[in-house]
Amino acid sequence: MNWILWREYRQHRAILITGAVLLVFPYLVVLLGYASNQLQGHASNWQTIQMAAEMSLMYSQLTLLLFAGSAIAGERADRSAEFLAYLPLAKSWRLAGKLLVAATLLLIIWGVTLGVAWTLKGPATSALHETQAGFFVMVAAVGLALFGVAWLASSLLSSSVYAVLAGLLAPLLLMVLFRGVDTMLFAQQRHHGALLVNVGFPVTCALVGASCFVAGTLYFLNRVEP
């Protein structure tokens, strides 16, 4: 397993480094702003930290998207999939390595964000936390769609670029679809339209993402390489 994890790290090193930058960058911007305010004698607003956490979470979804798109298709692009097919290594172990890396990314991204949100629980109002909860649910649903569709495309294709593009387009197309239905059917009933978009969209994203992830996993395990 150690060899598998080390191989996954080497294959996705650029993505992991990019992910670290995307995760930390918003906080660095806030830290620089805080230092500037301190030097100028201005008070710092804790809400900027909340904004940094939200931006960090959204940017980090791109890390999961890039990893999912490259996880399987990247092996075909560099021909390592053919090499691995000749090794006495079960595909289930290769899959376990990829999923362990993905789970680690997920835990780090959400752990940092939720940790910051919990730290801000004192100064924040209950209304703000209700807004945060809705934001977290939406990001999680969209992130699942990004990851799941890219994972399925990666299992089917030999191009990481196309797999990432498929994952990126999926929630965008779903949002266009829901906005179109909202405009056509609920133009005069804004409450129903908001319910459709705010509830129907994330639920659909989650279902699509989960379904595509399962389908991609089964296809990967049963496909004969190359």
PDB file of C-alpha atoms in Angstrom:
ATOM      1  CA  MET A   1       0.000   0.000   0.000  1.00  0.00           C
ATOM      2  CA  ASN A   2       2.881   2.374   0.747  1.00  0.00           C
ATOM      3  CA  TRP A   3       4.181   1.903  -2.793  1.00  0.00           C
ATOM      4  CA  ILE A   4       0.731   2.590  -4.219  1.00  0.00           C
ATOM      5  CA  LEU A   5       0.320   5.775  -2.194  1.00  0.00           C
ATOM      6  CA  TRP A   6       3.790   6.982  -3.126  1.00  0.00           C
ATOM      7  CA  ARG A   7       3.009   6.360  -6.775  1.00  0.00           C
ATOM      8  CA  GLU A   8      -0.267   8.280  -6.506  1.00  0.00           C
ATOM      9  CA  TYR A   9       1.612  11.156  -4.894  1.00  0.00           C
ATOM     10  CA  ARG A  10       4.197  11.275  -7.677  1.00  0.00           C
ATOM     11  CA  GLN A  11       1.556  11.077 -10.400  1.00  0.00           C
ATOM     12  CA  HIS A  12      -0.560  13.856  -8.886  1.00  0.00           C
ATOM     13  CA  ARG A  13       2.151  15.942  -7.248  1.00  0.00           C
ATOM     14  CA  ALA A  14       1.400  19.039  -9.329  1.00  0.00           C
ATOM     15  CA  ILE A  15      -2.303  18.794  -8.472  1.00  0.00           C
ATOM     16  CA  LEU A  16      -1.570  18.373  -4.764  1.00  0.00           C
ATOM     17  CA  ILE A  17       0.745  21.397  -4.742  1.00  0.00           C
ATOM     18  CA  THR A  18      -1.889  23.438  -6.582  1.00  0.00           C
ATOM     19  CA  GLY A  19      -4.462  22.280  -4.049  1.00  0.00           C
ATOM     20  CA  ALA A  20      -2.308  23.440  -1.153  1.00  0.00           C
ATOM     21  CA  VAL A  21      -1.990  26.873  -2.764  1.00  0.00           C
ATOM     22  CA  LEU A  22      -5.730  27.127  -3.404  1.00  0.00           C
ATOM     23  CA  LEU A  23      -6.463  26.129   0.192  1.00  0.00           C
ATOM     24  CA  VAL A  24      -4.052  28.559   1.853  1.00  0.00           C
ATOM     25  CA  PHE A  25      -4.057  31.555  -0.504  1.00  0.00           C
ATOM     26  CA  PRO A  26      -7.307  33.218   0.732  1.00  0.00           C
ATOM     27  CA  TYR A  27      -6.054  33.022   4.322  1.00  0.00           C
ATOM     28  CA  LEU A  28      -2.736  34.579   3.328  1.00  0.00           C
ATOM     29  CA  VAL A  29      -4.587  37.481   1.724  1.00  0.00           C
ATOM     30  CA  VAL A  30      -6.573  38.011   4.937  1.00  0.00           C
ATOM     31  CA  LEU A  31      -3.402  37.749   7.032  1.00  0.00           C
ATOM     32  CA  LEU A  32      -1.711  40.413   4.915  1.00  0.00           C
ATOM     33  CA  GLY A  33      -4.808  42.613   5.252  1.00  0.00           C
ATOM     34  CA  TYR A  34      -4.783  42.104   9.018  1.00  0.00           C
ATOM     35  CA  ALA A  35      -1.102  43.066   9.225  1.00  0.00           C
ATOM     36  CA  SER A  36      -1.753  46.150   7.104  1.00  0.00           C
ATOM     37  CA  ASN A  37      -4.659  47.211   9.332  1.00  0.00           C
ATOM     38  CA  GLN A  38      -2.559  46.740  12.444  1.00  0.00           C
ATOM     39  CA  LEU A  39       0.218  48.909  11.061  1.00  0.00           C
ATOM     40  CA  GLN A  40      -2.267  51.627  10.147  1.00  0.00           C
ATOM     41  CA  GLY A  41      -4.086  51.393  13.471  1.00  0.00           C
ATOM     42  CA  HIS A  42      -7.365  50.180  11.925  1.00  0.00           C
ATOM     43  CA  ALA A  43      -9.605  47.525  13.460  1.00  0.00           C
ATOM     44  CA  SER A  44      -9.822  44.182  11.669  1.00  0.00           C
ATOM     45  CA  ASN A  45     -13.169  42.603  10.835  1.00  0.00           C
ATOM     46  CA  TRP A  46     -13.515  38.913  11.736  1.00  0.00           C
ATOM     47  CA  GLN A  47     -15.952  38.503   8.840  1.00  0.00           C
ATOM     48  CA  THR A  48     -13.010  38.693   6.431  1.00  0.00           C
ATOM     49  CA  ILE A  49     -11.810  35.402   7.919  1.00  0.00           C
ATOM     50  CA  GLN A  50     -15.206  33.870   7.202  1.00  0.00           C
ATOM     51  CA  MET A  51     -14.985  35.124   3.617  1.00  0.00           C
ATOM     52  CA  ALA A  52     -11.498  33.618   3.295  1.00  0.00           C
ATOM     53  CA  ALA A  53     -12.795  30.261   4.551  1.00  0.00           C
ATOM     54  CA  GLU A  54     -15.630  30.280   2.031  1.00  0.00           C
ATOM     55  CA  MET A  55     -13.342  31.236  -0.851  1.00  0.00           C
ATOM     56  CA  SER A  56     -10.798  28.602   0.204  1.00  0.00           C
ATOM     57  CA  LEU A  57     -13.522  25.945   0.251  1.00  0.00           C
ATOM     58  CA  MET A  58     -14.807  26.905  -3.191  1.00  0.00           C
ATOM     59  CA  TYR A  59     -11.339  27.063  -4.746  1.00  0.00           C
ATOM     60  CA  SER A  60     -10.435  23.721  -3.216  1.00  0.00           C
ATOM     61  CA  GLN A  61     -13.279  22.018  -5.074  1.00  0.00           C
ATOM     62  CA  LEU A  62     -11.106  22.509  -8.149  1.00  0.00           C
ATOM     63  CA  THR A  63      -8.435  20.358  -6.495  1.00  0.00           C
ATOM     64  CA  LEU A  64     -10.896  17.493  -6.114  1.00  0.00           C
ATOM     65  CA  LEU A  65     -12.056  18.022  -9.696  1.00  0.00           C
ATOM     66  CA  LEU A  66      -8.497  17.910 -11.062  1.00  0.00           C
ATOM     67  CA  PHE A  67      -7.665  14.813  -9.047  1.00  0.00           C
ATOM     68  CA  ALA A  68     -10.808  12.962 -10.146  1.00  0.00           C
ATOM     69  CA  GLY A  69     -10.197  13.836 -13.790  1.00  0.00           C
ATOM     70  CA  SER A  70      -6.601  12.658 -13.650  1.00  0.00           C
ATOM     71  CA  ALA A  71      -6.969   9.686 -11.291  1.00  0.00           C
ATOM     72  CA  ILE A  72      -7.596   7.075 -13.989  1.00  0.00           C
ATOM     73  CA  ALA A  73      -7.226   8.842 -17.341  1.00  0.00           C
ATOM     74  CA  GLY A  74      -3.766  10.068 -16.332  1.00  0.00           C
ATOM     75  CA  GLU A  75      -2.548   6.465 -16.156  1.00  0.00           C
ATOM     76  CA  ARG A  76      -3.665   5.858 -19.715  1.00  0.00           C
ATOM     77  CA  ALA A  77      -2.124   9.093 -20.946  1.00  0.00           C
ATOM     78  CA  ASP A  78       1.355   8.180 -19.644  1.00  0.00           C
ATOM     79  CA  ARG A  79       0.902   4.473 -20.524  1.00  0.00           C
ATOM     80  CA  SER A  80       1.448   3.413 -16.916  1.00  0.00           C
ATOM     81  CA  ALA A  81      -1.957   1.689 -16.942  1.00  0.00           C
ATOM     82  CA  GLU A  82      -0.592  -0.912 -19.356  1.00  0.00           C
ATOM     83  CA  PHE A  83       2.449  -1.459 -17.155  1.00  0.00           C
ATOM     84  CA  LEU A  84       0.322  -1.864 -14.040  1.00  0.00           C
ATOM     85  CA  ALA A  85      -1.933  -4.345 -15.846  1.00  0.00           C
ATOM     86  CA  TYR A  86       0.998  -6.777 -16.071  1.00  0.00           C
ATOM     87  CA  LEU A  87       1.844  -6.540 -12.381  1.00  0.00           C
ATOM     88  CA  PRO A  88       0.371  -8.967  -9.815  1.00  0.00           C
ATOM     89  CA  LEU A  89      -1.523  -6.066  -8.307  1.00  0.00           C
ATOM     90  CA  ALA A  90      -5.276  -6.232  -7.889  1.00  0.00           C
ATOM     91  CA  LYS A  91      -7.239  -3.288  -9.237  1.00  0.00           C
ATOM     92  CA  SER A  92      -8.980  -3.063  -5.908  1.00  0.00           C
ATOM     93  CA  TRP A  93      -5.665  -2.057  -4.318  1.00  0.00           C
ATOM     94  CA  ARG A  94      -5.072   0.593  -6.981  1.00  0.00           C
ATOM     95  CA  LEU A  95      -8.591   1.857  -6.395  1.00  0.00           C
ATOM     96  CA  ALA A  96      -8.029   1.907  -2.636  1.00  0.00           C
ATOM     97  CA  GLY A  97      -4.928   4.061  -3.117  1.00  0.00           C
ATOM     98  CA  LYS A  98      -6.787   6.587  -5.253  1.00  0.00           C
ATOM     99  CA  LEU A  99      -9.733   6.745  -2.877  1.00  0.00           C
ATOM    100  CA  LEU A 100      -7.427   7.157   0.122  1.00  0.00           C
ATOM    101  CA  VAL A 101      -5.756  10.157  -1.511  1.00  0.00           C
ATOM    102  CA  ALA A 102      -9.162  11.621  -2.399  1.00  0.00           C
ATOM    103  CA  ALA A 103     -10.442  11.045   1.148  1.00  0.00           C
ATOM    104  CA  THR A 104      -7.337  12.714   2.596  1.00  0.00           C
ATOM    105  CA  LEU A 105      -7.865  15.752   0.369  1.00  0.00           C
ATOM    106  CA  LEU A 106     -11.508  15.879   1.389  1.00  0.00           C
ATOM    107  CA  LEU A 107     -10.701  15.693   5.099  1.00  0.00           C
ATOM    108  CA  ILE A 108      -8.051  18.398   4.890  1.00  0.00           C
ATOM    109  CA  ILE A 109     -10.201  20.795   2.854  1.00  0.00           C
ATOM    110  CA  TRP A 110     -13.343  20.424   4.927  1.00  0.00           C
ATOM    111  CA  GLY A 111     -11.459  20.055   8.189  1.00  0.00           C
ATOM    112  CA  VAL A 112      -9.740  23.410   7.759  1.00  0.00           C
ATOM    113  CA  THR A 113     -12.926  25.168   6.660  1.00  0.00           C
ATOM    114  CA  LEU A 114     -15.166  23.739   9.372  1.00  0.00           C
ATOM    115  CA  GLY A 115     -12.457  24.372  11.935  1.00  0.00           C
ATOM    116  CA  VAL A 116     -12.386  28.035  11.014  1.00  0.00           C
ATOM    117  CA  ALA A 117     -16.197  28.181  11.001  1.00  0.00           C
ATOM    118  CA  TRP A 118     -16.306  26.649  14.484  1.00  0.00           C
ATOM    119  CA  THR A 119     -13.717  29.135  15.727  1.00  0.00           C
ATOM    120  CA  LEU A 120     -15.910  31.979  14.474  1.00  0.00           C
ATOM    121  CA  LYS A 121     -18.979  30.577  16.213  1.00  0.00           C
ATOM    122  CA  GLY A 122     -18.572  32.958  19.133  1.00  0.00           C
ATOM    123  CA  PRO A 123     -18.756  36.321  17.330  1.00  0.00           C
ATOM    124  CA  ALA A 124     -21.122  35.084  14.628  1.00  0.00           C
ATOM    125  CA  THR A 125     -24.882  35.387  14.840  1.00  0.00           C
ATOM    126  CA  SER A 126     -27.306  32.481  14.493  1.00  0.00           C
ATOM    127  CA  ALA A 127     -28.613  33.932  11.226  1.00  0.00           C
ATOM    128  CA  LEU A 128     -25.107  33.911   9.836  1.00  0.00           C
ATOM    129  CA  HIS A 129     -24.622  30.264  10.753  1.00  0.00           C
ATOM    130  CA  GLU A 130     -27.881  29.366   9.023  1.00  0.00           C
ATOM    131  CA  THR A 131     -26.496  31.051   5.905  1.00  0.00           C
ATOM    132  CA  GLN A 132     -23.209  29.194   6.328  1.00  0.00           C
ATOM    133  CA  ALA A 133     -25.020  25.859   6.626  1.00  0.00           C
ATOM    134  CA  GLY A 134     -26.838  26.466   3.347  1.00  0.00           C
ATOM    135  CA  PHE A 135     -23.557  27.501   1.722  1.00  0.00           C
ATOM    136  CA  PHE A 136     -21.776  24.376   2.950  1.00  0.00           C
ATOM    137  CA  VAL A 137     -24.572  22.115   1.678  1.00  0.00           C
ATOM    138  CA  MET A 138     -24.497  23.774  -1.742  1.00  0.00           C
ATOM    139  CA  VAL A 139     -20.716  23.544  -2.050  1.00  0.00           C
ATOM    140  CA  ALA A 140     -20.730  19.909  -0.926  1.00  0.00           C
ATOM    141  CA  ALA A 141     -23.404  18.988  -3.488  1.00  0.00           C
ATOM    142  CA  VAL A 142     -21.694  20.815  -6.341  1.00  0.00           C
ATOM    143  CA  GLY A 143     -18.344  19.347  -5.296  1.00  0.00           C
ATOM    144  CA  LEU A 144     -19.807  15.844  -5.407  1.00  0.00           C
ATOM    145  CA  ALA A 145     -21.105  16.484  -8.927  1.00  0.00           C
ATOM    146  CA  LEU A 146     -17.710  17.841 -10.020  1.00  0.00           C
ATOM    147  CA  PHE A 147     -15.868  14.870  -8.565  1.00  0.00           C
ATOM    148  CA  GLY A 148     -18.311  12.143  -9.570  1.00  0.00           C
ATOM    149  CA  VAL A 149     -18.720  13.181 -13.211  1.00  0.00           C
ATOM    150  CA  ALA A 150     -14.980  13.771 -13.641  1.00  0.00           C
ATOM    151  CA  TRP A 151     -14.294  10.365 -12.050  1.00  0.00           C
ATOM    152  CA  LEU A 152     -16.669   8.623 -14.468  1.00  0.00           C
ATOM    153  CA  ALA A 153     -15.214  10.480 -17.454  1.00  0.00           C
ATOM    154  CA  SER A 154     -11.703   9.614 -16.266  1.00  0.00           C
ATOM    155  CA  SER A 155     -12.591   5.916 -16.162  1.00  0.00           C
ATOM    156  CA  LEU A 156     -13.933   6.093 -19.727  1.00  0.00           C
ATOM    157  CA  LEU A 157     -11.426   8.398 -21.428  1.00  0.00           C
ATOM    158  CA  SER A 158      -7.689   8.651 -21.954  1.00  0.00           C
ATOM    159  CA  SER A 159      -7.585  12.431 -21.603  1.00  0.00           C
ATOM    160  CA  SER A 160      -7.499  14.076 -18.204  1.00  0.00           C
ATOM    161  CA  VAL A 161      -8.377  17.407 -19.808  1.00  0.00           C
ATOM    162  CA  TYR A 162     -11.636  16.116 -21.241  1.00  0.00           C
ATOM    163  CA  ALA A 163     -12.470  14.354 -17.978  1.00  0.00           C
ATOM    164  CA  VAL A 164     -11.948  17.557 -15.995  1.00  0.00           C
ATOM    165  CA  LEU A 165     -13.975  19.509 -18.540  1.00  0.00           C
ATOM    166  CA  ALA A 166     -16.850  17.025 -18.261  1.00  0.00           C
ATOM    167  CA  GLY A 167     -16.848  17.374 -14.485  1.00  0.00           C
ATOM    168  CA  LEU A 168     -16.748  21.155 -14.703  1.00  0.00           C
ATOM    169  CA  LEU A 169     -19.628  21.357 -17.169  1.00  0.00           C
ATOM    170  CA  ALA A 170     -21.964  19.020 -15.266  1.00  0.00           C
ATOM    171  CA  PRO A 171     -23.082  21.378 -12.449  1.00  0.00           C
ATOM    172  CA  LEU A 172     -23.062  24.346 -14.830  1.00  0.00           C
ATOM    173  CA  LEU A 173     -25.479  22.592 -17.183  1.00  0.00           C
ATOM    174  CA  LEU A 174     -27.640  21.524 -14.265  1.00  0.00           C
ATOM    175  CA  MET A 175     -27.795  25.098 -12.999  1.00  0.00           C
ATOM    176  CA  VAL A 176     -28.775  26.343 -16.469  1.00  0.00           C
ATOM    177  CA  LEU A 177     -31.483  23.671 -16.594  1.00  0.00           C
ATOM    178  CA  PHE A 178     -32.903  24.567 -13.189  1.00  0.00           C
ATOM    179  CA  ARG A 179     -32.762  28.293 -13.900  1.00  0.00           C
ATOM    180  CA  GLY A 180     -34.560  27.724 -17.185  1.00  0.00           C
ATOM    181  CA  VAL A 181     -37.329  25.700 -15.524  1.00  0.00           C
ATOM    182  CA  ASP A 182     -37.570  28.337 -12.801  1.00  0.00           C
ATOM    183  CA  THR A 183     -37.988  31.111 -15.370  1.00  0.00           C
ATOM    184  CA  MET A 184     -40.571  29.249 -17.460  1.00  0.00           C
ATOM    185  CA  LEU A 185     -42.742  27.782 -14.715  1.00  0.00           C
ATOM    186  CA  PHE A 186     -42.331  29.984 -11.674  1.00  0.00           C
ATOM    187  CA  ALA A 187     -41.878  33.492 -13.054  1.00  0.00           C
ATOM    188  CA  GLN A 188     -44.798  34.698 -10.901  1.00  0.00           C
ATOM    189  CA  GLN A 189     -44.145  32.404  -7.947  1.00  0.00           C
ATOM    190  CA  ARG A 190     -40.731  33.335  -6.659  1.00  0.00           C
ATOM    191  CA  HIS A 191     -41.059  31.220  -3.522  1.00  0.00           C
ATOM    192  CA  HIS A 192     -41.555  28.027  -5.513  1.00  0.00           C
ATOM    193  CA  GLY A 193     -38.792  29.005  -7.923  1.00  0.00           C
ATOM    194  CA  ALA A 194     -36.341  29.624  -5.081  1.00  0.00           C
ATOM    195  CA  LEU A 195     -37.274  26.289  -3.537  1.00  0.00           C
ATOM    196  CA  LEU A 196     -36.647  24.539  -6.842  1.00  0.00           C
ATOM    197  CA  VAL A 197     -33.188  26.045  -7.250  1.00  0.00           C
ATOM    198  CA  ASN A 198     -32.080  25.994  -3.609  1.00  0.00           C
ATOM    199  CA  VAL A 199     -33.283  22.457  -2.906  1.00  0.00           C
ATOM    200  CA  GLY A 200     -33.736  20.690  -6.237  1.00  0.00           C
ATOM    201  CA  PHE A 201     -30.382  21.773  -7.660  1.00  0.00           C
ATOM    202  CA  PRO A 202     -28.122  20.533  -4.819  1.00  0.00           C
ATOM    203  CA  VAL A 203     -30.121  17.311  -4.455  1.00  0.00           C
ATOM    204  CA  THR A 204     -29.777  16.625  -8.178  1.00  0.00           C
ATOM    205  CA  CYS A 205     -26.065  17.456  -8.082  1.00  0.00           C
ATOM    206  CA  ALA A 206     -25.552  15.023  -5.209  1.00  0.00           C
ATOM    207  CA  LEU A 207     -27.489  12.243  -6.938  1.00  0.00           C
ATOM    208  CA  VAL A 208     -25.694  12.742 -10.247  1.00  0.00           C
ATOM    209  CA  GLY A 209     -22.301  12.891  -8.568  1.00  0.00           C
ATOM    210  CA  ALA A 210     -22.871   9.779  -6.453  1.00  0.00           C
ATOM    211  CA  SER A 211     -24.281   7.806  -9.394  1.00  0.00           C
ATOM    212  CA  CYS A 212     -21.394   8.753 -11.673  1.00  0.00           C
ATOM    213  CA  PHE A 213     -18.858   7.882  -8.983  1.00  0.00           C
ATOM    214  CA  VAL A 214     -20.327   4.404  -8.509  1.00  0.00           C
ATOM    215  CA  ALA A 215     -20.538   3.851 -12.281  1.00  0.00           C
ATOM    216  CA  GLY A 216     -16.964   5.024 -12.803  1.00  0.00           C
ATOM    217  CA  THR A 217     -15.685   2.792 -10.015  1.00  0.00           C
ATOM    218  CA  LEU A 218     -17.427  -0.297 -11.386  1.00  0.00           C
ATOM    219  CA  TYR A 219     -16.176   0.434 -14.901  1.00  0.00           C
ATOM    220  CA  PHE A 220     -12.604   0.869 -13.661  1.00  0.00           C
ATOM    221  CA  LEU A 221     -12.684  -2.425 -11.785  1.00  0.00           C
ATOM    222  CA  ASN A 222     -14.101  -4.354 -14.752  1.00  0.00           C
ATOM    223  CA  ARG A 223     -12.273  -2.707 -17.657  1.00  0.00           C
ATOM    224  CA  VAL A 224      -9.444  -4.642 -19.297  1.00  0.00           C
ATOM    225  CA  GLU A 225      -6.398  -2.463 -19.905  1.00  0.00           C
ATOM    226  CA  PRO A 226      -5.158  -1.101 -22.206  1.00  0.00           C
TER     227      PRO A 226
END
